[in-house]
Short mmCIF file of the N, C-alpha and C atoms (twelve columns), coordinates in Angstrom:
data_MODEL
# 
_entry.id   MODEL 
# 
loop_
_atom_site.group_PDB 
_atom_site.id 
_atom_site.type_symbol 
_atom_site.label_atom_id 
_atom_site.label_alt_id 
_atom_site.label_comp_id 
_atom_site.label_asym_id 
_atom_site.label_seq_id 
_atom_site.Cartn_x 
_atom_site.Cartn_y 
_atom_site.Cartn_z 
_atom_site.pdbx_PDB_model_num 
ATOM 1   N N  . UNK A 1  -12.478 -123.241 51.563 1 
ATOM 2   C CA . UNK A 1  -13.053 -122.093 50.904 1 
ATOM 3   C C  . UNK A 1  -13.732 -121.209 51.955 1 
ATOM 4   N N  . UNK A 2  -13.534 -119.921 51.789 1 
ATOM 5   C CA . UNK A 2  -14.136 -118.969 52.716 1 
ATOM 6   C C  . UNK A 2  -15.376 -118.349 52.103 1 
ATOM 7   N N  . UNK A 3  -16.341 -118.069 52.934 1 
ATOM 8   C CA . UNK A 3  -17.546 -117.382 52.473 1 
ATOM 9   C C  . UNK A 3  -17.355 -115.877 52.471 1 
ATOM 10  N N  . UNK A 4  -16.297 -115.403 53.126 1 
ATOM 11  C CA . UNK A 4  -15.987 -113.982 53.192 1 
ATOM 12  C C  . UNK A 4  -14.863 -113.647 52.212 1 
ATOM 13  N N  . UNK A 5  -14.650 -112.358 51.988 1 
ATOM 14  C CA . UNK A 5  -13.566 -111.914 51.108 1 
ATOM 15  C C  . UNK A 5  -12.218 -112.348 51.666 1 
ATOM 16  N N  . UNK A 6  -11.307 -112.706 50.776 1 
ATOM 17  C CA . UNK A 6  -9.951  -113.069 51.190 1 
ATOM 18  C C  . UNK A 6  -8.918  -112.233 50.431 1 
ATOM 19  N N  . UNK A 7  -9.286  -111.011 50.088 1 
ATOM 20  C CA . UNK A 7  -8.420  -110.147 49.299 1 
ATOM 21  C C  . UNK A 7  -7.248  -109.591 50.099 1 
ATOM 22  N N  . UNK A 8  -7.391  -109.491 51.411 1 
ATOM 23  C CA . UNK A 8  -6.306  -108.956 52.228 1 
ATOM 24  C C  . UNK A 8  -6.015  -109.901 53.388 1 
ATOM 25  N N  . UNK A 9  -4.853  -109.727 53.978 1 
ATOM 26  C CA . UNK A 9  -4.479  -110.528 55.142 1 
ATOM 27  C C  . UNK A 9  -5.464  -110.287 56.275 1 
ATOM 28  N N  . UNK A 10 -5.854  -109.028 56.491 1 
ATOM 29  C CA . UNK A 10 -6.790  -108.708 57.580 1 
ATOM 30  C C  . UNK A 10 -8.126  -109.415 57.392 1 
ATOM 31  N N  . UNK A 11 -8.632  -109.456 56.177 1 
ATOM 32  C CA . UNK A 11 -9.908  -110.127 55.920 1 
ATOM 33  C C  . UNK A 11 -9.822  -111.622 56.160 1 
ATOM 34  N N  . UNK A 12 -8.736  -112.228 55.724 1 
ATOM 35  C CA . UNK A 12 -8.566  -113.670 55.936 1 
ATOM 36  C C  . UNK A 12 -8.414  -113.967 57.423 1 
ATOM 37  N N  . UNK A 13 -7.613  -113.159 58.107 1 
ATOM 38  C CA . UNK A 13 -7.423  -113.367 59.540 1 
ATOM 39  C C  . UNK A 13 -8.751  -113.274 60.280 1 
ATOM 40  N N  . UNK A 14 -9.556  -112.292 59.915 1 
ATOM 41  C CA . UNK A 14 -10.872 -112.145 60.535 1 
ATOM 42  C C  . UNK A 14 -11.753 -113.356 60.235 1 
ATOM 43  N N  . UNK A 15 -11.763 -113.797 58.998 1 
ATOM 44  C CA . UNK A 15 -12.596 -114.934 58.605 1 
ATOM 45  C C  . UNK A 15 -12.179 -116.225 59.316 1 
ATOM 46  N N  . UNK A 16 -10.875 -116.372 59.564 1 
ATOM 47  C CA . UNK A 16 -10.377 -117.588 60.214 1 
ATOM 48  C C  . UNK A 16 -10.273 -117.457 61.731 1 
ATOM 49  N N  . UNK A 17 -10.429 -116.231 62.231 1 
ATOM 50  C CA . UNK A 17 -10.341 -116.016 63.672 1 
ATOM 51  C C  . UNK A 17 -8.930  -116.133 64.220 1 
ATOM 52  N N  . UNK A 18 -7.948  -115.670 63.434 1 
ATOM 53  C CA . UNK A 18 -6.551  -115.716 63.869 1 
ATOM 54  C C  . UNK A 18 -5.935  -114.332 63.737 1 
ATOM 55  N N  . UNK A 19 -4.723  -114.177 64.289 1 
ATOM 56  C CA . UNK A 19 -3.996  -112.927 64.161 1 
ATOM 57  C C  . UNK A 19 -3.435  -112.801 62.745 1 
ATOM 58  N N  . UNK A 20 -3.436  -111.612 62.155 1 
ATOM 59  C CA . UNK A 20 -2.899  -111.433 60.807 1 
ATOM 60  C C  . UNK A 20 -1.448  -111.893 60.661 1 
ATOM 61  N N  . UNK A 21 -0.629  -111.677 61.680 1 
ATOM 62  C CA . UNK A 21 0.784   -112.056 61.588 1 
ATOM 63  C C  . UNK A 21 0.977   -113.560 61.424 1 
ATOM 64  N N  . UNK A 22 0.006   -114.347 61.840 1 
ATOM 65  C CA . UNK A 22 0.169   -115.798 61.753 1 
ATOM 66  C C  . UNK A 22 -0.054  -116.342 60.349 1 
ATOM 67  N N  . UNK A 23 -0.624  -115.533 59.455 1 
ATOM 68  C CA . UNK A 23 -0.874  -116.028 58.098 1 
ATOM 69  C C  . UNK A 23 -0.243  -115.179 57.009 1 
ATOM 70  N N  . UNK A 24 0.351   -114.055 57.339 1 
ATOM 71  C CA . UNK A 24 0.882   -113.148 56.310 1 
ATOM 72  C C  . UNK A 24 1.939   -113.820 55.449 1 
ATOM 73  N N  . UNK A 25 2.853   -114.567 56.046 1 
ATOM 74  C CA . UNK A 25 3.898   -115.208 55.255 1 
ATOM 75  C C  . UNK A 25 3.320   -116.288 54.360 1 
ATOM 76  N N  . UNK A 26 2.344   -117.008 54.849 1 
ATOM 77  C CA . UNK A 26 1.721   -118.056 54.048 1 
ATOM 78  C C  . UNK A 26 1.036   -117.454 52.830 1 
ATOM 79  N N  . UNK A 27 0.343   -116.341 53.003 1 
ATOM 80  C CA . UNK A 27 -0.340  -115.718 51.876 1 
ATOM 81  C C  . UNK A 27 0.643   -115.218 50.829 1 
ATOM 82  N N  . UNK A 28 1.751   -114.649 51.253 1 
ATOM 83  C CA . UNK A 28 2.699   -114.124 50.278 1 
ATOM 84  C C  . UNK A 28 3.332   -115.253 49.467 1 
ATOM 85  N N  . UNK A 29 3.542   -116.400 50.078 1 
ATOM 86  C CA . UNK A 29 4.100   -117.538 49.347 1 
ATOM 87  C C  . UNK A 29 3.062   -118.132 48.412 1 
ATOM 88  N N  . UNK A 30 1.834   -118.265 48.871 1 
ATOM 89  C CA . UNK A 30 0.803   -118.884 48.062 1 
ATOM 90  C C  . UNK A 30 0.285   -117.973 46.962 1 
ATOM 91  N N  . UNK A 31 0.562   -116.680 47.049 1 
ATOM 92  C CA . UNK A 31 0.076   -115.758 46.041 1 
ATOM 93  C C  . UNK A 31 0.774   -115.970 44.708 1 
ATOM 94  N N  . UNK A 32 2.012   -116.362 44.752 1 
ATOM 95  C CA . UNK A 32 2.774   -116.553 43.527 1 
ATOM 96  C C  . UNK A 32 2.398   -117.844 42.813 1 
ATOM 97  N N  . UNK A 33 3.017   -118.049 41.681 1 
ATOM 98  C CA . UNK A 33 2.773   -119.247 40.895 1 
ATOM 99  C C  . UNK A 33 4.071   -120.023 40.777 1 
ATOM 100 N N  . UNK A 34 3.988   -121.309 40.468 1 
ATOM 101 C CA . UNK A 34 5.175   -122.156 40.367 1 
ATOM 102 C C  . UNK A 34 6.189   -121.637 39.346 1 
ATOM 103 N N  . UNK A 35 5.770   -121.187 38.167 1 
ATOM 104 C CA . UNK A 35 6.773   -120.667 37.214 1 
ATOM 105 C C  . UNK A 35 7.574   -119.489 37.771 1 
ATOM 106 N N  . UNK A 36 6.946   -118.665 38.583 1 
ATOM 107 C CA . UNK A 36 7.638   -117.519 39.177 1 
ATOM 108 C C  . UNK A 36 8.701   -118.014 40.139 1 
ATOM 109 N N  . UNK A 37 8.358   -118.982 40.969 1 
ATOM 110 C CA . UNK A 37 9.309   -119.535 41.916 1 
ATOM 111 C C  . UNK A 37 10.479  -120.171 41.178 1 
ATOM 112 N N  . UNK A 38 10.205  -120.901 40.118 1 
ATOM 113 C CA . UNK A 38 11.259  -121.542 39.329 1 
ATOM 114 C C  . UNK A 38 12.158  -120.501 38.673 1 
ATOM 115 N N  . UNK A 39 11.561  -119.465 38.100 1 
ATOM 116 C CA . UNK A 39 12.320  -118.415 37.426 1 
ATOM 117 C C  . UNK A 39 13.233  -117.693 38.414 1 
ATOM 118 N N  . UNK A 40 12.667  -117.307 39.562 1 
ATOM 119 C CA . UNK A 40 13.472  -116.602 40.562 1 
ATOM 120 C C  . UNK A 40 14.574  -117.500 41.119 1 
ATOM 121 N N  . UNK A 41 14.274  -118.765 41.324 1 
ATOM 122 C CA . UNK A 41 15.296  -119.702 41.802 1 
ATOM 123 C C  . UNK A 41 16.411  -119.859 40.779 1 
ATOM 124 N N  . UNK A 42 16.047  -119.913 39.504 1 
ATOM 125 C CA . UNK A 42 17.053  -120.030 38.438 1 
ATOM 126 C C  . UNK A 42 17.954  -118.796 38.411 1 
ATOM 127 N N  . UNK A 43 17.373  -117.618 38.603 1 
ATOM 128 C CA . UNK A 43 18.187  -116.393 38.622 1 
ATOM 129 C C  . UNK A 43 19.184  -116.414 39.769 1 
ATOM 130 N N  . UNK A 44 18.734  -116.861 40.929 1 
ATOM 131 C CA . UNK A 44 19.640  -116.934 42.080 1 
ATOM 132 C C  . UNK A 44 20.734  -117.963 41.820 1 
ATOM 133 N N  . UNK A 45 20.378  -119.098 41.270 1 
ATOM 134 C CA . UNK A 45 21.339  -120.151 40.969 1 
ATOM 135 C C  . UNK A 45 22.378  -119.681 39.938 1 
ATOM 136 N N  . UNK A 46 21.912  -118.988 38.898 1 
ATOM 137 C CA . UNK A 46 22.841  -118.473 37.886 1 
ATOM 138 C C  . UNK A 46 23.838  -117.491 38.500 1 
ATOM 139 N N  . UNK A 47 23.373  -116.694 39.439 1 
ATOM 140 C CA . UNK A 47 24.274  -115.775 40.130 1 
ATOM 141 C C  . UNK A 47 25.243  -116.509 41.037 1 
ATOM 142 N N  . UNK A 48 24.746  -117.516 41.741 1 
ATOM 143 C CA . UNK A 48 25.608  -118.280 42.657 1 
ATOM 144 C C  . UNK A 48 26.676  -119.070 41.906 1 
ATOM 145 N N  . UNK A 49 26.339  -119.534 40.711 1 
ATOM 146 C CA . UNK A 49 27.294  -120.308 39.913 1 
ATOM 147 C C  . UNK A 49 28.256  -119.436 39.117 1 
ATOM 148 N N  . UNK A 50 28.033  -118.139 39.133 1 
ATOM 149 C CA . UNK A 50 28.916  -117.230 38.424 1 
ATOM 150 C C  . UNK A 50 28.578  -117.055 36.955 1 
ATOM 151 N N  . UNK A 51 27.454  -117.606 36.513 1 
ATOM 152 C CA . UNK A 51 27.038  -117.464 35.116 1 
ATOM 153 C C  . UNK A 51 26.528  -116.050 34.867 1 
ATOM 154 N N  . UNK A 52 25.825  -115.511 35.830 1 
ATOM 155 C CA . UNK A 52 25.422  -114.100 35.818 1 
ATOM 156 C C  . UNK A 52 26.173  -113.401 36.937 1 
ATOM 157 N N  . UNK A 53 26.526  -112.142 36.742 1 
ATOM 158 C CA . UNK A 53 27.109  -111.398 37.863 1 
ATOM 159 C C  . UNK A 53 26.094  -111.347 39.016 1 
ATOM 160 N N  . UNK A 54 26.539  -111.457 40.243 1 
ATOM 161 C CA . UNK A 54 25.608  -111.462 41.377 1 
ATOM 162 C C  . UNK A 54 24.669  -110.256 41.410 1 
ATOM 163 N N  . UNK A 55 25.180  -109.089 41.068 1 
ATOM 164 C CA . UNK A 55 24.329  -107.895 41.087 1 
ATOM 165 C C  . UNK A 55 23.229  -107.991 40.032 1 
ATOM 166 N N  . UNK A 56 23.556  -108.523 38.862 1 
ATOM 167 C CA . UNK A 56 22.550  -108.697 37.805 1 
ATOM 168 C C  . UNK A 56 21.520  -109.717 38.218 1 
ATOM 169 N N  . UNK A 57 21.963  -110.815 38.797 1 
ATOM 170 C CA . UNK A 57 21.054  -111.851 39.275 1 
ATOM 171 C C  . UNK A 57 20.094  -111.286 40.316 1 
ATOM 172 N N  . UNK A 58 20.619  -110.544 41.274 1 
ATOM 173 C CA . UNK A 58 19.785  -109.958 42.327 1 
ATOM 174 C C  . UNK A 58 18.797  -108.950 41.759 1 
ATOM 175 N N  . UNK A 59 19.268  -108.107 40.821 1 
ATOM 176 C CA . UNK A 59 18.385  -107.102 40.232 1 
ATOM 177 C C  . UNK A 59 17.246  -107.758 39.452 1 
ATOM 178 N N  . UNK A 60 17.564  -108.753 38.632 1 
ATOM 179 C CA . UNK A 60 16.519  -109.437 37.855 1 
ATOM 180 C C  . UNK A 60 15.548  -110.179 38.767 1 
ATOM 181 N N  . UNK A 61 16.072  -110.782 39.806 1 
ATOM 182 C CA . UNK A 61 15.215  -111.478 40.771 1 
ATOM 183 C C  . UNK A 61 14.240  -110.501 41.416 1 
ATOM 184 N N  . UNK A 62 14.755  -109.373 41.892 1 
ATOM 185 C CA . UNK A 62 13.902  -108.389 42.555 1 
ATOM 186 C C  . UNK A 62 12.908  -107.744 41.595 1 
ATOM 187 N N  . UNK A 63 13.335  -107.461 40.377 1 
ATOM 188 C CA . UNK A 63 12.418  -106.873 39.403 1 
ATOM 189 C C  . UNK A 63 11.292  -107.836 39.030 1 
ATOM 190 N N  . UNK A 64 11.619  -109.111 38.875 1 
ATOM 191 C CA . UNK A 64 10.569  -110.073 38.536 1 
ATOM 192 C C  . UNK A 64 9.601   -110.245 39.703 1 
ATOM 193 N N  . UNK A 65 10.114  -110.244 40.923 1 
ATOM 194 C CA . UNK A 65 9.243   -110.345 42.097 1 
ATOM 195 C C  . UNK A 65 8.342   -109.122 42.196 1 
ATOM 196 N N  . UNK A 66 8.898   -107.956 41.963 1 
ATOM 197 C CA . UNK A 66 8.106   -106.726 41.993 1 
ATOM 198 C C  . UNK A 66 7.030   -106.748 40.914 1 
ATOM 199 N N  . UNK A 67 7.396   -107.177 39.713 1 
ATOM 200 C CA . UNK A 67 6.426   -107.242 38.623 1 
ATOM 201 C C  . UNK A 67 5.276   -108.197 38.917 1 
ATOM 202 N N  . UNK A 68 5.598   -109.348 39.461 1 
ATOM 203 C CA . UNK A 68 4.557   -110.324 39.801 1 
ATOM 204 C C  . UNK A 68 3.677   -109.788 40.919 1 
ATOM 205 N N  . UNK A 69 4.272   -109.140 41.903 1 
ATOM 206 C CA . UNK A 69 3.480   -108.571 43.015 1 
ATOM 207 C C  . UNK A 69 2.532   -107.498 42.504 1 
ATOM 208 N N  . UNK A 70 3.022   -106.632 41.632 1 
ATOM 209 C CA . UNK A 70 2.159   -105.575 41.087 1 
ATOM 210 C C  . UNK A 70 1.038   -106.172 40.243 1 
ATOM 211 N N  . UNK A 71 1.362   -107.164 39.440 1 
ATOM 212 C CA . UNK A 71 0.350   -107.825 38.620 1 
ATOM 213 C C  . UNK A 71 -0.707  -108.488 39.496 1 
ATOM 214 N N  . UNK A 72 -0.256  -109.153 40.558 1 
ATOM 215 C CA . UNK A 72 -1.187  -109.821 41.462 1 
ATOM 216 C C  . UNK A 72 -2.094  -108.820 42.170 1 
ATOM 217 N N  . UNK A 73 -1.546  -107.667 42.529 1 
ATOM 218 C CA . UNK A 73 -2.364  -106.666 43.227 1 
ATOM 219 C C  . UNK A 73 -3.428  -106.083 42.303 1 
ATOM 220 N N  . UNK A 74 -3.173  -106.052 41.015 1 
ATOM 221 C CA . UNK A 74 -4.163  -105.539 40.069 1 
ATOM 222 C C  . UNK A 74 -5.301  -106.534 39.835 1 
ATOM 223 N N  . UNK A 75 -5.066  -107.800 40.147 1 
ATOM 224 C CA . UNK A 75 -6.089  -108.816 39.952 1 
ATOM 225 C C  . UNK A 75 -7.173  -108.761 41.015 1 
ATOM 226 N N  . UNK A 76 -6.895  -108.107 42.166 1 
ATOM 227 C CA . UNK A 76 -7.870  -108.043 43.234 1 
ATOM 228 C C  . UNK A 76 -8.544  -106.730 43.152 1 
# 
């Protein structure tokens, strides 16, 4: 737990004394929730198996990721 704000990569990097680039990928992965990862993985799998057209699978995957990112940004 940090005593400083952790709302941005720059703030976390400063609090931990590291370069922002060393933690940016970790933060983006940890920001999401398990159901989101499962849902996006299922969309990719459905496209790979031919159950959904690949373009539809990719579009739904990207839209859900965008929606979750926007929702997460509103929480801070």
